[in-house]
PDB file of N, CA and C in Angstrom:
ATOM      1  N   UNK A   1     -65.851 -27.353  59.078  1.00  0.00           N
ATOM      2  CA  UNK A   1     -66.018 -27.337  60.497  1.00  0.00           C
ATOM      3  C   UNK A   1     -65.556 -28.677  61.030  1.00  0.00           C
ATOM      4  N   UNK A   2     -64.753 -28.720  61.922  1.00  0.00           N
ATOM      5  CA  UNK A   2     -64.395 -29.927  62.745  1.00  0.00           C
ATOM      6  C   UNK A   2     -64.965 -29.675  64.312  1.00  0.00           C
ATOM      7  N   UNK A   3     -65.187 -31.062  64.750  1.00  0.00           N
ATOM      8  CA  UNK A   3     -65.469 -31.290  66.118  1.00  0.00           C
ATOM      9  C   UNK A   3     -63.595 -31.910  66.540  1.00  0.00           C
ATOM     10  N   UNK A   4     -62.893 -31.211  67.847  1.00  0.00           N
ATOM     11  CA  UNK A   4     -61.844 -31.811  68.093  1.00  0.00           C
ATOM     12  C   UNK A   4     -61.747 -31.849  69.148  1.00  0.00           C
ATOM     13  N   UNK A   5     -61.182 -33.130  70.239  1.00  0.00           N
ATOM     14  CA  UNK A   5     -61.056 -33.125  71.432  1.00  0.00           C
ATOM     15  C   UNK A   5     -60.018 -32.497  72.136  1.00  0.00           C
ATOM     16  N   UNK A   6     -59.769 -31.587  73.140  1.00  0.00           N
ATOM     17  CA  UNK A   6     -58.968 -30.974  73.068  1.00  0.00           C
ATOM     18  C   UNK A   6     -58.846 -30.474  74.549  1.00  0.00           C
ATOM     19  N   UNK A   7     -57.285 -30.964  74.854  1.00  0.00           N
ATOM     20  CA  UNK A   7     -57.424 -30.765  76.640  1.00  0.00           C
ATOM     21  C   UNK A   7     -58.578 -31.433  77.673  1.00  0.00           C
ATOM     22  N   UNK A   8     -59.162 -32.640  76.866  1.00  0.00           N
ATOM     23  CA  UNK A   8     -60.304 -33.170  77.661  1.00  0.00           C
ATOM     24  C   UNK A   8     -61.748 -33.007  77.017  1.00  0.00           C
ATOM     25  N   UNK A   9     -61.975 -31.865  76.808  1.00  0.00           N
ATOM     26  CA  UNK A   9     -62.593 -31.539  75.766  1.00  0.00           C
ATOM     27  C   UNK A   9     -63.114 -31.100  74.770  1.00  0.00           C
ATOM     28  N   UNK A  10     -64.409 -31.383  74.081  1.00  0.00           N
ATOM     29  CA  UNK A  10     -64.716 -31.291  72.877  1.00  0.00           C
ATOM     30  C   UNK A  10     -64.877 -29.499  72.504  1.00  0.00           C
ATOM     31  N   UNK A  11     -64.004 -28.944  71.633  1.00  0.00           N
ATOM     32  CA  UNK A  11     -64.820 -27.857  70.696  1.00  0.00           C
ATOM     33  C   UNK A  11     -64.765 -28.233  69.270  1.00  0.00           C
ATOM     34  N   UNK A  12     -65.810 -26.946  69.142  1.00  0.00           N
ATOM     35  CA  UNK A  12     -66.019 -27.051  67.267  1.00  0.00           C
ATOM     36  C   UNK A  12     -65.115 -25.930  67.169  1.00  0.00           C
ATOM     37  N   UNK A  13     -64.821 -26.421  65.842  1.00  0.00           N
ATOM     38  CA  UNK A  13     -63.379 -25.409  65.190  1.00  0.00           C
ATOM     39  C   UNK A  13     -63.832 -25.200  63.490  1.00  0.00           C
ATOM     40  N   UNK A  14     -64.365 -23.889  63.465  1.00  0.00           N
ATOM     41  CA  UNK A  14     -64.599 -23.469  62.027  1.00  0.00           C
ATOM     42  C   UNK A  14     -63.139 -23.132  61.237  1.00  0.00           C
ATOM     43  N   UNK A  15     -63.210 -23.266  60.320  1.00  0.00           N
ATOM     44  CA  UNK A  15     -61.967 -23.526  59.450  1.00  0.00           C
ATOM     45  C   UNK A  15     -61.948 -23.068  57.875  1.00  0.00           C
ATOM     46  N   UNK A  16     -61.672 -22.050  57.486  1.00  0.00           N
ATOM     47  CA  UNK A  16     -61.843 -22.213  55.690  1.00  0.00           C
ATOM     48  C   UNK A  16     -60.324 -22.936  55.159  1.00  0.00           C
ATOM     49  N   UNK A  17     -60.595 -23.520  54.808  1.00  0.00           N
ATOM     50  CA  UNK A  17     -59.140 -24.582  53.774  1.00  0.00           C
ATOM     51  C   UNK A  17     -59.209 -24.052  52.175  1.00  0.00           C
ATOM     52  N   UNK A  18     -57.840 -23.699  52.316  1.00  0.00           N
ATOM     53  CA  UNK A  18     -57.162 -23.083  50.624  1.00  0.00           C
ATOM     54  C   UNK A  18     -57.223 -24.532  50.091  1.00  0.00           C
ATOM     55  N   UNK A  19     -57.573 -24.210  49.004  1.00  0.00           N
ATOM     56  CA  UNK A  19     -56.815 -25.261  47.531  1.00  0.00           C
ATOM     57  C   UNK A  19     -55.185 -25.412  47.652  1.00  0.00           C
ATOM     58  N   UNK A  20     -54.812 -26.720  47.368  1.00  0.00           N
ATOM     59  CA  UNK A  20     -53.473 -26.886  46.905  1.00  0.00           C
ATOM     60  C   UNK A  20     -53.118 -25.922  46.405  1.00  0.00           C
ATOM     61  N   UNK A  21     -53.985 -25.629  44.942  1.00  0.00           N
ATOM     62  CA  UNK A  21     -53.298 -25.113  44.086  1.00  0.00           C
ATOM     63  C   UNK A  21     -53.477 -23.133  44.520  1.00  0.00           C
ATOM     64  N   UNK A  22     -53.778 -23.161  45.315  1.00  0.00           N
ATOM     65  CA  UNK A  22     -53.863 -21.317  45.972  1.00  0.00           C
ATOM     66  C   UNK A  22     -52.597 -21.375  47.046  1.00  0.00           C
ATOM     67  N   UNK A  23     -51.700 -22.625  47.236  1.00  0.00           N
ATOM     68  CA  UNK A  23     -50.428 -22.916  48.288  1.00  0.00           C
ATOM     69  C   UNK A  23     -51.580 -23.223  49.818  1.00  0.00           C
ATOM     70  N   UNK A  24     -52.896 -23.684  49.214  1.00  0.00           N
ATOM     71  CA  UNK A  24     -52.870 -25.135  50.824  1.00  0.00           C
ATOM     72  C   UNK A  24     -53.124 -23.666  52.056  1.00  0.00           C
ATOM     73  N   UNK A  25     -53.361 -24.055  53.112  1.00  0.00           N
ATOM     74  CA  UNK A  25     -53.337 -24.087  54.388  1.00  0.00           C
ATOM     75  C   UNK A  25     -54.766 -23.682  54.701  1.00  0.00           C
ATOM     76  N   UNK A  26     -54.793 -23.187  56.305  1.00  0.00           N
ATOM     77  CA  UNK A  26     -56.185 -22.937  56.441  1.00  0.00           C
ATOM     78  C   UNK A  26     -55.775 -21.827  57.521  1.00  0.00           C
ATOM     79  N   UNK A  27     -57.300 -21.239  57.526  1.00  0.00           N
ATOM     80  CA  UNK A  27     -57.888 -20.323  57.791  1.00  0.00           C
ATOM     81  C   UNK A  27     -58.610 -20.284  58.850  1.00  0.00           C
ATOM     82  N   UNK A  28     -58.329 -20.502  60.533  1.00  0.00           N
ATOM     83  CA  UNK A  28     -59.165 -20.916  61.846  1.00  0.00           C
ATOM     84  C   UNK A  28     -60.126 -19.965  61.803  1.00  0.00           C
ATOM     85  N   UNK A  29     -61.517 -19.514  61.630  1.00  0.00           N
ATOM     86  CA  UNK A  29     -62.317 -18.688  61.986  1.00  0.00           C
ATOM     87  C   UNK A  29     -62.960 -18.229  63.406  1.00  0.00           C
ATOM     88  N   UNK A  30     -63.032 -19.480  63.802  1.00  0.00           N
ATOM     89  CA  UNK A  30     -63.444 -19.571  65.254  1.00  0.00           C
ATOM     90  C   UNK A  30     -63.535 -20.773  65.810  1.00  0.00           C
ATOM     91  N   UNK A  31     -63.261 -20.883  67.152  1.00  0.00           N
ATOM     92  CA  UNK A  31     -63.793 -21.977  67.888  1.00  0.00           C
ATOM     93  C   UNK A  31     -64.416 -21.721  69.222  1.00  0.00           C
ATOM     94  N   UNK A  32     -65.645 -22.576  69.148  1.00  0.00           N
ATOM     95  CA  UNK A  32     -66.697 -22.414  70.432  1.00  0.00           C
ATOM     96  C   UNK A  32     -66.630 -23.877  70.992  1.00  0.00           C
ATOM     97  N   UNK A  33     -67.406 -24.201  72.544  1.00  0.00           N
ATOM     98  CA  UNK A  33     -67.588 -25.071  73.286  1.00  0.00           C
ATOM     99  C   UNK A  33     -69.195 -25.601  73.255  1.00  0.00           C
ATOM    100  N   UNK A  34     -69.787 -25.355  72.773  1.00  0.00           N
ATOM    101  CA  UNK A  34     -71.373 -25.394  72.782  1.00  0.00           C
ATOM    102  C   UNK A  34     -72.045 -25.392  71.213  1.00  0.00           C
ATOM    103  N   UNK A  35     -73.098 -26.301  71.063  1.00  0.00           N
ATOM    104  CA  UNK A  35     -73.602 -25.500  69.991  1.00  0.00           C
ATOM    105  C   UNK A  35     -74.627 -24.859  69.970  1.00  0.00           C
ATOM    106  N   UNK A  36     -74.970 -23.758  70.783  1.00  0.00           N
ATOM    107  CA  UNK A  36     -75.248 -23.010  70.622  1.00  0.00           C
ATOM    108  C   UNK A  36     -73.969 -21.505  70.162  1.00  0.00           C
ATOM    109  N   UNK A  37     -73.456 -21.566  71.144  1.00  0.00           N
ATOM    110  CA  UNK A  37     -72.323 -21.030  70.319  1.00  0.00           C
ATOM    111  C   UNK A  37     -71.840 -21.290  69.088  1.00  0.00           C
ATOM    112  N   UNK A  38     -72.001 -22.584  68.636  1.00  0.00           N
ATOM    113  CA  UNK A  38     -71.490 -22.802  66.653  1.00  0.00           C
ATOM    114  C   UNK A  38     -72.774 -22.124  66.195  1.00  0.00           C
ATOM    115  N   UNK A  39     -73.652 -22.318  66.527  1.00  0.00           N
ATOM    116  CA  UNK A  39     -74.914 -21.497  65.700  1.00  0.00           C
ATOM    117  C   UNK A  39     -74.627 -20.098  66.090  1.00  0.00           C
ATOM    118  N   UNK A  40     -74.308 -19.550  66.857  1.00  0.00           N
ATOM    119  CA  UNK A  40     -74.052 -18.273  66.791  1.00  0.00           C
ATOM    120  C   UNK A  40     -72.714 -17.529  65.859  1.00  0.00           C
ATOM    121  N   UNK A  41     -70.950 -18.459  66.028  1.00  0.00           N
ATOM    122  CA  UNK A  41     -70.795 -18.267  64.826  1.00  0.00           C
ATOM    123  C   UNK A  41     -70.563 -18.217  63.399  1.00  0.00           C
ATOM    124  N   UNK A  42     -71.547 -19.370  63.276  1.00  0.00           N
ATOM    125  CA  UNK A  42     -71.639 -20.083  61.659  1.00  0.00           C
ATOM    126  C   UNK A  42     -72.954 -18.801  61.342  1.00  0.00           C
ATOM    127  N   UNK A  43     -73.812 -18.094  62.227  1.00  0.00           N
ATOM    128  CA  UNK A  43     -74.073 -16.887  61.049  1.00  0.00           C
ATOM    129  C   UNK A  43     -73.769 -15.199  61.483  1.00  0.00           C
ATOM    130  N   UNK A  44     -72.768 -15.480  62.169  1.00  0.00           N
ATOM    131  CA  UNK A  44     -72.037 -13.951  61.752  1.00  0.00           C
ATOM    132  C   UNK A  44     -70.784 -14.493  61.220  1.00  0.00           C
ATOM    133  N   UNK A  45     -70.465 -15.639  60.741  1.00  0.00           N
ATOM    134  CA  UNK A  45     -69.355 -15.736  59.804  1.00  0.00           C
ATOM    135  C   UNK A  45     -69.945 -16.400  58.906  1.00  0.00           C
ATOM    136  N   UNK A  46     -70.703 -16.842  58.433  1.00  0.00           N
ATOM    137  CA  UNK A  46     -71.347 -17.871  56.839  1.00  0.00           C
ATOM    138  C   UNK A  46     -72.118 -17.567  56.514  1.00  0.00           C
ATOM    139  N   UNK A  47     -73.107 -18.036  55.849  1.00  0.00           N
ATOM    140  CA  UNK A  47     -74.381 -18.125  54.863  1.00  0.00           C
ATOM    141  C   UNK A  47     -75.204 -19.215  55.559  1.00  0.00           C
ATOM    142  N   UNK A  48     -74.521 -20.187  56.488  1.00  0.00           N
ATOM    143  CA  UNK A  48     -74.957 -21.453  57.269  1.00  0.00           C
ATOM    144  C   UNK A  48     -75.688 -21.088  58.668  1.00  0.00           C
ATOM    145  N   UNK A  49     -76.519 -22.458  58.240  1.00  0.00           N
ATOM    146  CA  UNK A  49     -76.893 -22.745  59.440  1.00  0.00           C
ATOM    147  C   UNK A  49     -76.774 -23.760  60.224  1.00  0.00           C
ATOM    148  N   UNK A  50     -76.943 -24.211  61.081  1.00  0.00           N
ATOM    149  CA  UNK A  50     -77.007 -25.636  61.773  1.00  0.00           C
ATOM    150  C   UNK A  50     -77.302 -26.666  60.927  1.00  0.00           C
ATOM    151  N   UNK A  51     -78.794 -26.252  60.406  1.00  0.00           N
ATOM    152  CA  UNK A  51     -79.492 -27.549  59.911  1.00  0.00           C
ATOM    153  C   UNK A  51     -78.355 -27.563  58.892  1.00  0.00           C
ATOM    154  N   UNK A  52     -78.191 -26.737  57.837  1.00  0.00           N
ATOM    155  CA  UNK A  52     -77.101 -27.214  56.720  1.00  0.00           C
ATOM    156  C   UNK A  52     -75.770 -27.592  56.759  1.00  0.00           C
ATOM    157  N   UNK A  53     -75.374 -28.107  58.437  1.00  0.00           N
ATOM    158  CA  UNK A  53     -74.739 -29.183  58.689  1.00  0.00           C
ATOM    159  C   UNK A  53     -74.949 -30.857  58.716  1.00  0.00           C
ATOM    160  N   UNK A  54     -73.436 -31.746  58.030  1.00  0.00           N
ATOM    161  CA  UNK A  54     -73.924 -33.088  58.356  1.00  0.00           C
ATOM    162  C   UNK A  54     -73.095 -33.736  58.463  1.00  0.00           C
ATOM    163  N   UNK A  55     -72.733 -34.813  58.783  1.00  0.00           N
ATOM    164  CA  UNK A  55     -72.158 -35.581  59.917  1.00  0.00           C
ATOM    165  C   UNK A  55     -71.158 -36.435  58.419  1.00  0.00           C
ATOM    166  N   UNK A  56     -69.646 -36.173  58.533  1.00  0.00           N
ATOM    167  CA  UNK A  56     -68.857 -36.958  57.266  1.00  0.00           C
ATOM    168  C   UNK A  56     -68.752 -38.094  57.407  1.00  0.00           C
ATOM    169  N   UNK A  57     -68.789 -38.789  56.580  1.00  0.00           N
ATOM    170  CA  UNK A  57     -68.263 -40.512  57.521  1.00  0.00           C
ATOM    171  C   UNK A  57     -66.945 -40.615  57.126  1.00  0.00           C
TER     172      UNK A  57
END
């Protein structure tokens, strides 16, 4: 999941990413403006929840 700024502003952008070795690229699942909207769809698309998000450095 990325947070990206975009046209001013911020959405979250769910994402599954291939392995190199499967030939790389990714997979956009969704993107919302809110999080309530990412909690809505991190579980009709994952196993996730909010809390089992965390912040990369």
């Amino acid at each position: 999941m990325s947070v990206e700024l975009i046209r001013g502003r911020h959405r979250y952008r769910l994402v599954h990413r291939y392995p190199r070795a499967h030939g790389g690229g990714k997979n956009v699942l969704g993107e919302v403006g809110s999080v309530a909207e990412l909690a809505e769809l991190l579980r009709t698309r994952t196993p996730l929840e909010l809390a089992d998000l965390r912040e990369a450095a």
